[in-house]
């Protein structure tokens, strides 16, 4: 059962007792985060100013941000971070289709002003740290107990793989994009 990274991270955070605000593109996806996955709030980045929308959704500020998007969305969240906040970065999908470099505001002033900690990572780090099995076992329990929910967008036919991939990069899927051959 493959899971979309952000929805998985948000559900784990809820299981650990966090208040979770998700960011998604479109009203239907935001509704899915709140009504089906139990997030406390969701921000539609296609309709709202991220800086203001995150401030409204997290009026006490943001302590922890899982970033796999980058760009203006991340900048808007970072401007709402609390002092000593933490940012985990595992991707930057916003820029994956850019054909020329895009300039964003410098992160350093915000990082220094709020004394933030940012760390990038790849998931296989935990294989080398001897914790892969621990994580896999915990995820298995949560899935079996129904505590982790999943939604997939399924495309039939291997010949549709390029269109499905482009659709995923354009946000046309809800949940994980799956191509059945």
PDB file of C-alpha atoms in Angstrom, residues 28-167:
ATOM      1  CA  UNK A  28     -11.251  18.364  -2.857  1.00  0.00           C
ATOM      2  CA  UNK A  29      -7.728  17.504  -1.697  1.00  0.00           C
ATOM      3  CA  UNK A  30      -8.001  19.827   1.305  1.00  0.00           C
ATOM      4  CA  UNK A  31     -11.343  18.261   2.225  1.00  0.00           C
ATOM      5  CA  UNK A  32      -9.720  14.811   1.998  1.00  0.00           C
ATOM      6  CA  UNK A  33      -6.981  15.868   4.436  1.00  0.00           C
ATOM      7  CA  UNK A  34      -9.431  17.141   7.050  1.00  0.00           C
ATOM      8  CA  UNK A  35     -12.475  14.885   6.694  1.00  0.00           C
ATOM      9  CA  UNK A  36     -10.853  11.579   5.767  1.00  0.00           C
ATOM     10  CA  UNK A  37      -7.366  11.773   7.273  1.00  0.00           C
ATOM     11  CA  UNK A  38      -8.146  13.798  10.395  1.00  0.00           C
ATOM     12  CA  UNK A  39      -5.869  16.788   9.823  1.00  0.00           C
ATOM     13  CA  UNK A  40      -6.864  19.775  11.943  1.00  0.00           C
ATOM     14  CA  UNK A  41      -6.853  22.190   9.004  1.00  0.00           C
ATOM     15  CA  UNK A  42      -5.830  22.381   5.363  1.00  0.00           C
ATOM     16  CA  UNK A  43      -4.632  25.237   3.171  1.00  0.00           C
ATOM     17  CA  UNK A  44      -5.387  25.336  -0.562  1.00  0.00           C
ATOM     18  CA  UNK A  45      -2.237  26.774  -2.102  1.00  0.00           C
ATOM     19  CA  UNK A  46      -4.015  27.332  -5.417  1.00  0.00           C
ATOM     20  CA  UNK A  47      -6.554  29.766  -3.943  1.00  0.00           C
ATOM     21  CA  UNK A  48      -4.883  31.480  -1.024  1.00  0.00           C
ATOM     22  CA  UNK A  49      -1.867  33.509  -0.086  1.00  0.00           C
ATOM     23  CA  UNK A  50       0.203  30.874   1.722  1.00  0.00           C
ATOM     24  CA  UNK A  51       1.709  33.240   4.281  1.00  0.00           C
ATOM     25  CA  UNK A  52      -1.727  34.488   5.408  1.00  0.00           C
ATOM     26  CA  UNK A  53      -3.490  31.132   5.081  1.00  0.00           C
ATOM     27  CA  UNK A  54      -0.905  29.332   7.234  1.00  0.00           C
ATOM     28  CA  UNK A  55      -1.106  32.116   9.821  1.00  0.00           C
ATOM     29  CA  UNK A  56      -4.883  31.626  10.009  1.00  0.00           C
ATOM     30  CA  UNK A  57      -4.644  27.822  10.097  1.00  0.00           C
ATOM     31  CA  UNK A  58      -1.849  27.859  12.709  1.00  0.00           C
ATOM     32  CA  UNK A  59      -2.447  31.026  14.762  1.00  0.00           C
ATOM     33  CA  UNK A  60       0.033  29.876  17.435  1.00  0.00           C
ATOM     34  CA  UNK A  61       2.713  29.428  14.766  1.00  0.00           C
ATOM     35  CA  UNK A  62       4.461  26.396  13.313  1.00  0.00           C
ATOM     36  CA  UNK A  63       6.860  24.323  15.402  1.00  0.00           C
ATOM     37  CA  UNK A  64       7.673  21.602  12.897  1.00  0.00           C
ATOM     38  CA  UNK A  65       7.433  21.655   9.099  1.00  0.00           C
ATOM     39  CA  UNK A  66       7.889  18.659   6.814  1.00  0.00           C
ATOM     40  CA  UNK A  67       8.904  20.079   3.453  1.00  0.00           C
ATOM     41  CA  UNK A  68       8.812  18.111   0.233  1.00  0.00           C
ATOM     42  CA  UNK A  69       7.615  21.023  -1.912  1.00  0.00           C
ATOM     43  CA  UNK A  70      10.001  23.982  -1.672  1.00  0.00           C
ATOM     44  CA  UNK A  71       9.469  27.319  -3.396  1.00  0.00           C
ATOM     45  CA  UNK A  72       6.916  29.924  -2.372  1.00  0.00           C
ATOM     46  CA  UNK A  73       4.879  27.425  -0.352  1.00  0.00           C
ATOM     47  CA  UNK A  74       7.853  26.664   1.888  1.00  0.00           C
ATOM     48  CA  UNK A  75       8.758  30.336   2.160  1.00  0.00           C
ATOM     49  CA  UNK A  76       5.214  31.122   3.323  1.00  0.00           C
ATOM     50  CA  UNK A  77       5.321  28.395   5.960  1.00  0.00           C
ATOM     51  CA  UNK A  78       8.785  29.388   7.155  1.00  0.00           C
ATOM     52  CA  UNK A  79       7.619  32.950   7.770  1.00  0.00           C
ATOM     53  CA  UNK A  80       5.127  31.452  10.243  1.00  0.00           C
ATOM     54  CA  UNK A  81       7.639  29.327  12.139  1.00  0.00           C
ATOM     55  CA  UNK A  82       7.982  29.627  15.892  1.00  0.00           C
ATOM     56  CA  UNK A  83      11.292  30.285  17.572  1.00  0.00           C
ATOM     57  CA  UNK A  84      13.509  27.164  17.499  1.00  0.00           C
ATOM     58  CA  UNK A  85      11.241  25.483  14.942  1.00  0.00           C
ATOM     59  CA  UNK A  86      12.413  22.450  13.009  1.00  0.00           C
ATOM     60  CA  UNK A  87      12.179  21.782   9.283  1.00  0.00           C
ATOM     61  CA  UNK A  88      12.685  18.349   7.715  1.00  0.00           C
ATOM     62  CA  UNK A  89      13.309  18.530   3.963  1.00  0.00           C
ATOM     63  CA  UNK A  90      12.963  15.483   1.734  1.00  0.00           C
ATOM     64  CA  UNK A  91      12.115  17.072  -1.606  1.00  0.00           C
ATOM     65  CA  UNK A  92      11.385  20.185  -3.622  1.00  0.00           C
ATOM     66  CA  UNK A  93       8.774  19.175  -6.195  1.00  0.00           C
ATOM     67  CA  UNK A  94       7.959  22.814  -6.977  1.00  0.00           C
ATOM     68  CA  UNK A  95      11.158  23.114  -8.986  1.00  0.00           C
ATOM     69  CA  UNK A  96      11.303  19.692 -10.628  1.00  0.00           C
ATOM     70  CA  UNK A  97       9.788  20.958 -13.887  1.00  0.00           C
ATOM     71  CA  UNK A  98      11.606  24.297 -14.012  1.00  0.00           C
ATOM     72  CA  UNK A  99      13.542  24.782 -17.218  1.00  0.00           C
ATOM     73  CA  UNK A 100      15.496  27.741 -15.822  1.00  0.00           C
ATOM     74  CA  UNK A 101      16.492  28.686 -12.281  1.00  0.00           C
ATOM     75  CA  UNK A 102      13.849  30.449 -10.193  1.00  0.00           C
ATOM     76  CA  UNK A 103      14.951  32.980  -7.614  1.00  0.00           C
ATOM     77  CA  UNK A 104      13.334  32.805  -4.182  1.00  0.00           C
ATOM     78  CA  UNK A 105      13.901  34.985  -1.132  1.00  0.00           C
ATOM     79  CA  UNK A 106      16.982  34.069   0.878  1.00  0.00           C
ATOM     80  CA  UNK A 107      16.283  31.658   3.742  1.00  0.00           C
ATOM     81  CA  UNK A 108      19.124  32.791   5.986  1.00  0.00           C
ATOM     82  CA  UNK A 109      17.452  35.857   7.538  1.00  0.00           C
ATOM     83  CA  UNK A 110      14.416  33.776   8.574  1.00  0.00           C
ATOM     84  CA  UNK A 111      16.616  30.899   9.746  1.00  0.00           C
ATOM     85  CA  UNK A 112      18.657  33.233  11.943  1.00  0.00           C
ATOM     86  CA  UNK A 113      15.754  35.377  13.195  1.00  0.00           C
ATOM     87  CA  UNK A 114      13.749  32.362  14.367  1.00  0.00           C
ATOM     88  CA  UNK A 115      16.796  30.208  15.196  1.00  0.00           C
ATOM     89  CA  UNK A 116      15.415  27.418  13.026  1.00  0.00           C
ATOM     90  CA  UNK A 117      16.949  24.024  12.414  1.00  0.00           C
ATOM     91  CA  UNK A 118      16.657  22.615   8.870  1.00  0.00           C
ATOM     92  CA  UNK A 119      17.848  19.181   7.835  1.00  0.00           C
ATOM     93  CA  UNK A 120      17.581  17.359   4.543  1.00  0.00           C
ATOM     94  CA  UNK A 121      17.327  13.588   4.326  1.00  0.00           C
ATOM     95  CA  UNK A 122      16.596  10.549   2.202  1.00  0.00           C
ATOM     96  CA  UNK A 123      14.426   7.802   3.674  1.00  0.00           C
ATOM     97  CA  UNK A 124      17.092   5.138   3.263  1.00  0.00           C
ATOM     98  CA  UNK A 125      19.129   6.851   5.985  1.00  0.00           C
ATOM     99  CA  UNK A 126      17.246   4.663   8.445  1.00  0.00           C
ATOM    100  CA  UNK A 127      18.408   1.470   6.714  1.00  0.00           C
ATOM    101  CA  UNK A 128      21.977   2.399   7.531  1.00  0.00           C
ATOM    102  CA  UNK A 129      21.067   3.411  11.089  1.00  0.00           C
ATOM    103  CA  UNK A 130      19.497   0.031  11.826  1.00  0.00           C
ATOM    104  CA  UNK A 131      15.977   1.433  12.316  1.00  0.00           C
ATOM    105  CA  UNK A 132      14.329   0.417   9.026  1.00  0.00           C
ATOM    106  CA  UNK A 133      12.658  -2.696  10.484  1.00  0.00           C
ATOM    107  CA  UNK A 134      11.424  -0.733  13.498  1.00  0.00           C
ATOM    108  CA  UNK A 135       9.723   1.801  11.233  1.00  0.00           C
ATOM    109  CA  UNK A 136       8.329  -0.850   8.918  1.00  0.00           C
ATOM    110  CA  UNK A 137       6.881  -2.809  11.844  1.00  0.00           C
ATOM    111  CA  UNK A 138       5.256   0.314  13.331  1.00  0.00           C
ATOM    112  CA  UNK A 139       3.748   1.316   9.974  1.00  0.00           C
ATOM    113  CA  UNK A 140       2.424  -2.222   9.477  1.00  0.00           C
ATOM    114  CA  UNK A 141       0.681  -2.104  12.875  1.00  0.00           C
ATOM    115  CA  UNK A 142      -0.873   1.285  12.165  1.00  0.00           C
ATOM    116  CA  UNK A 143      -2.131   0.167   8.747  1.00  0.00           C
ATOM    117  CA  UNK A 144      -3.545  -3.089  10.152  1.00  0.00           C
ATOM    118  CA  UNK A 145      -5.258  -1.131  12.959  1.00  0.00           C
ATOM    119  CA  UNK A 146      -6.779   1.282  10.427  1.00  0.00           C
ATOM    120  CA  UNK A 147      -4.898   4.252  11.896  1.00  0.00           C
ATOM    121  CA  UNK A 148      -3.204   5.063   8.580  1.00  0.00           C
ATOM    122  CA  UNK A 149      -5.526   5.687   5.643  1.00  0.00           C
ATOM    123  CA  UNK A 150      -4.678   5.722   1.963  1.00  0.00           C
ATOM    124  CA  UNK A 151      -6.142   6.984  -1.277  1.00  0.00           C
ATOM    125  CA  UNK A 152      -4.779   6.202  -4.715  1.00  0.00           C
ATOM    126  CA  UNK A 153      -5.312   7.539  -8.212  1.00  0.00           C
ATOM    127  CA  UNK A 154      -5.110   4.514 -10.521  1.00  0.00           C
ATOM    128  CA  UNK A 155      -4.377   4.777 -14.234  1.00  0.00           C
ATOM    129  CA  UNK A 156      -4.854   1.657 -16.370  1.00  0.00           C
ATOM    130  CA  UNK A 157      -2.326   0.663 -19.017  1.00  0.00           C
ATOM    131  CA  UNK A 158       1.440   0.869 -19.202  1.00  0.00           C
ATOM    132  CA  UNK A 159       1.101   3.044 -22.315  1.00  0.00           C
ATOM    133  CA  UNK A 160      -0.425   5.737 -20.048  1.00  0.00           C
ATOM    134  CA  UNK A 161       2.634   5.878 -17.781  1.00  0.00           C
ATOM    135  CA  UNK A 162       4.036   9.138 -19.269  1.00  0.00           C
ATOM    136  CA  UNK A 163       0.670  10.911 -18.943  1.00  0.00           C
ATOM    137  CA  UNK A 164       0.253   9.620 -15.380  1.00  0.00           C
ATOM    138  CA  UNK A 165       3.735  10.826 -14.445  1.00  0.00           C
ATOM    139  CA  UNK A 166       3.087  14.283 -15.904  1.00  0.00           C
ATOM    140  CA  UNK A 167      -0.318  14.347 -14.172  1.00  0.00           C
TER     141      UNK A 167
END
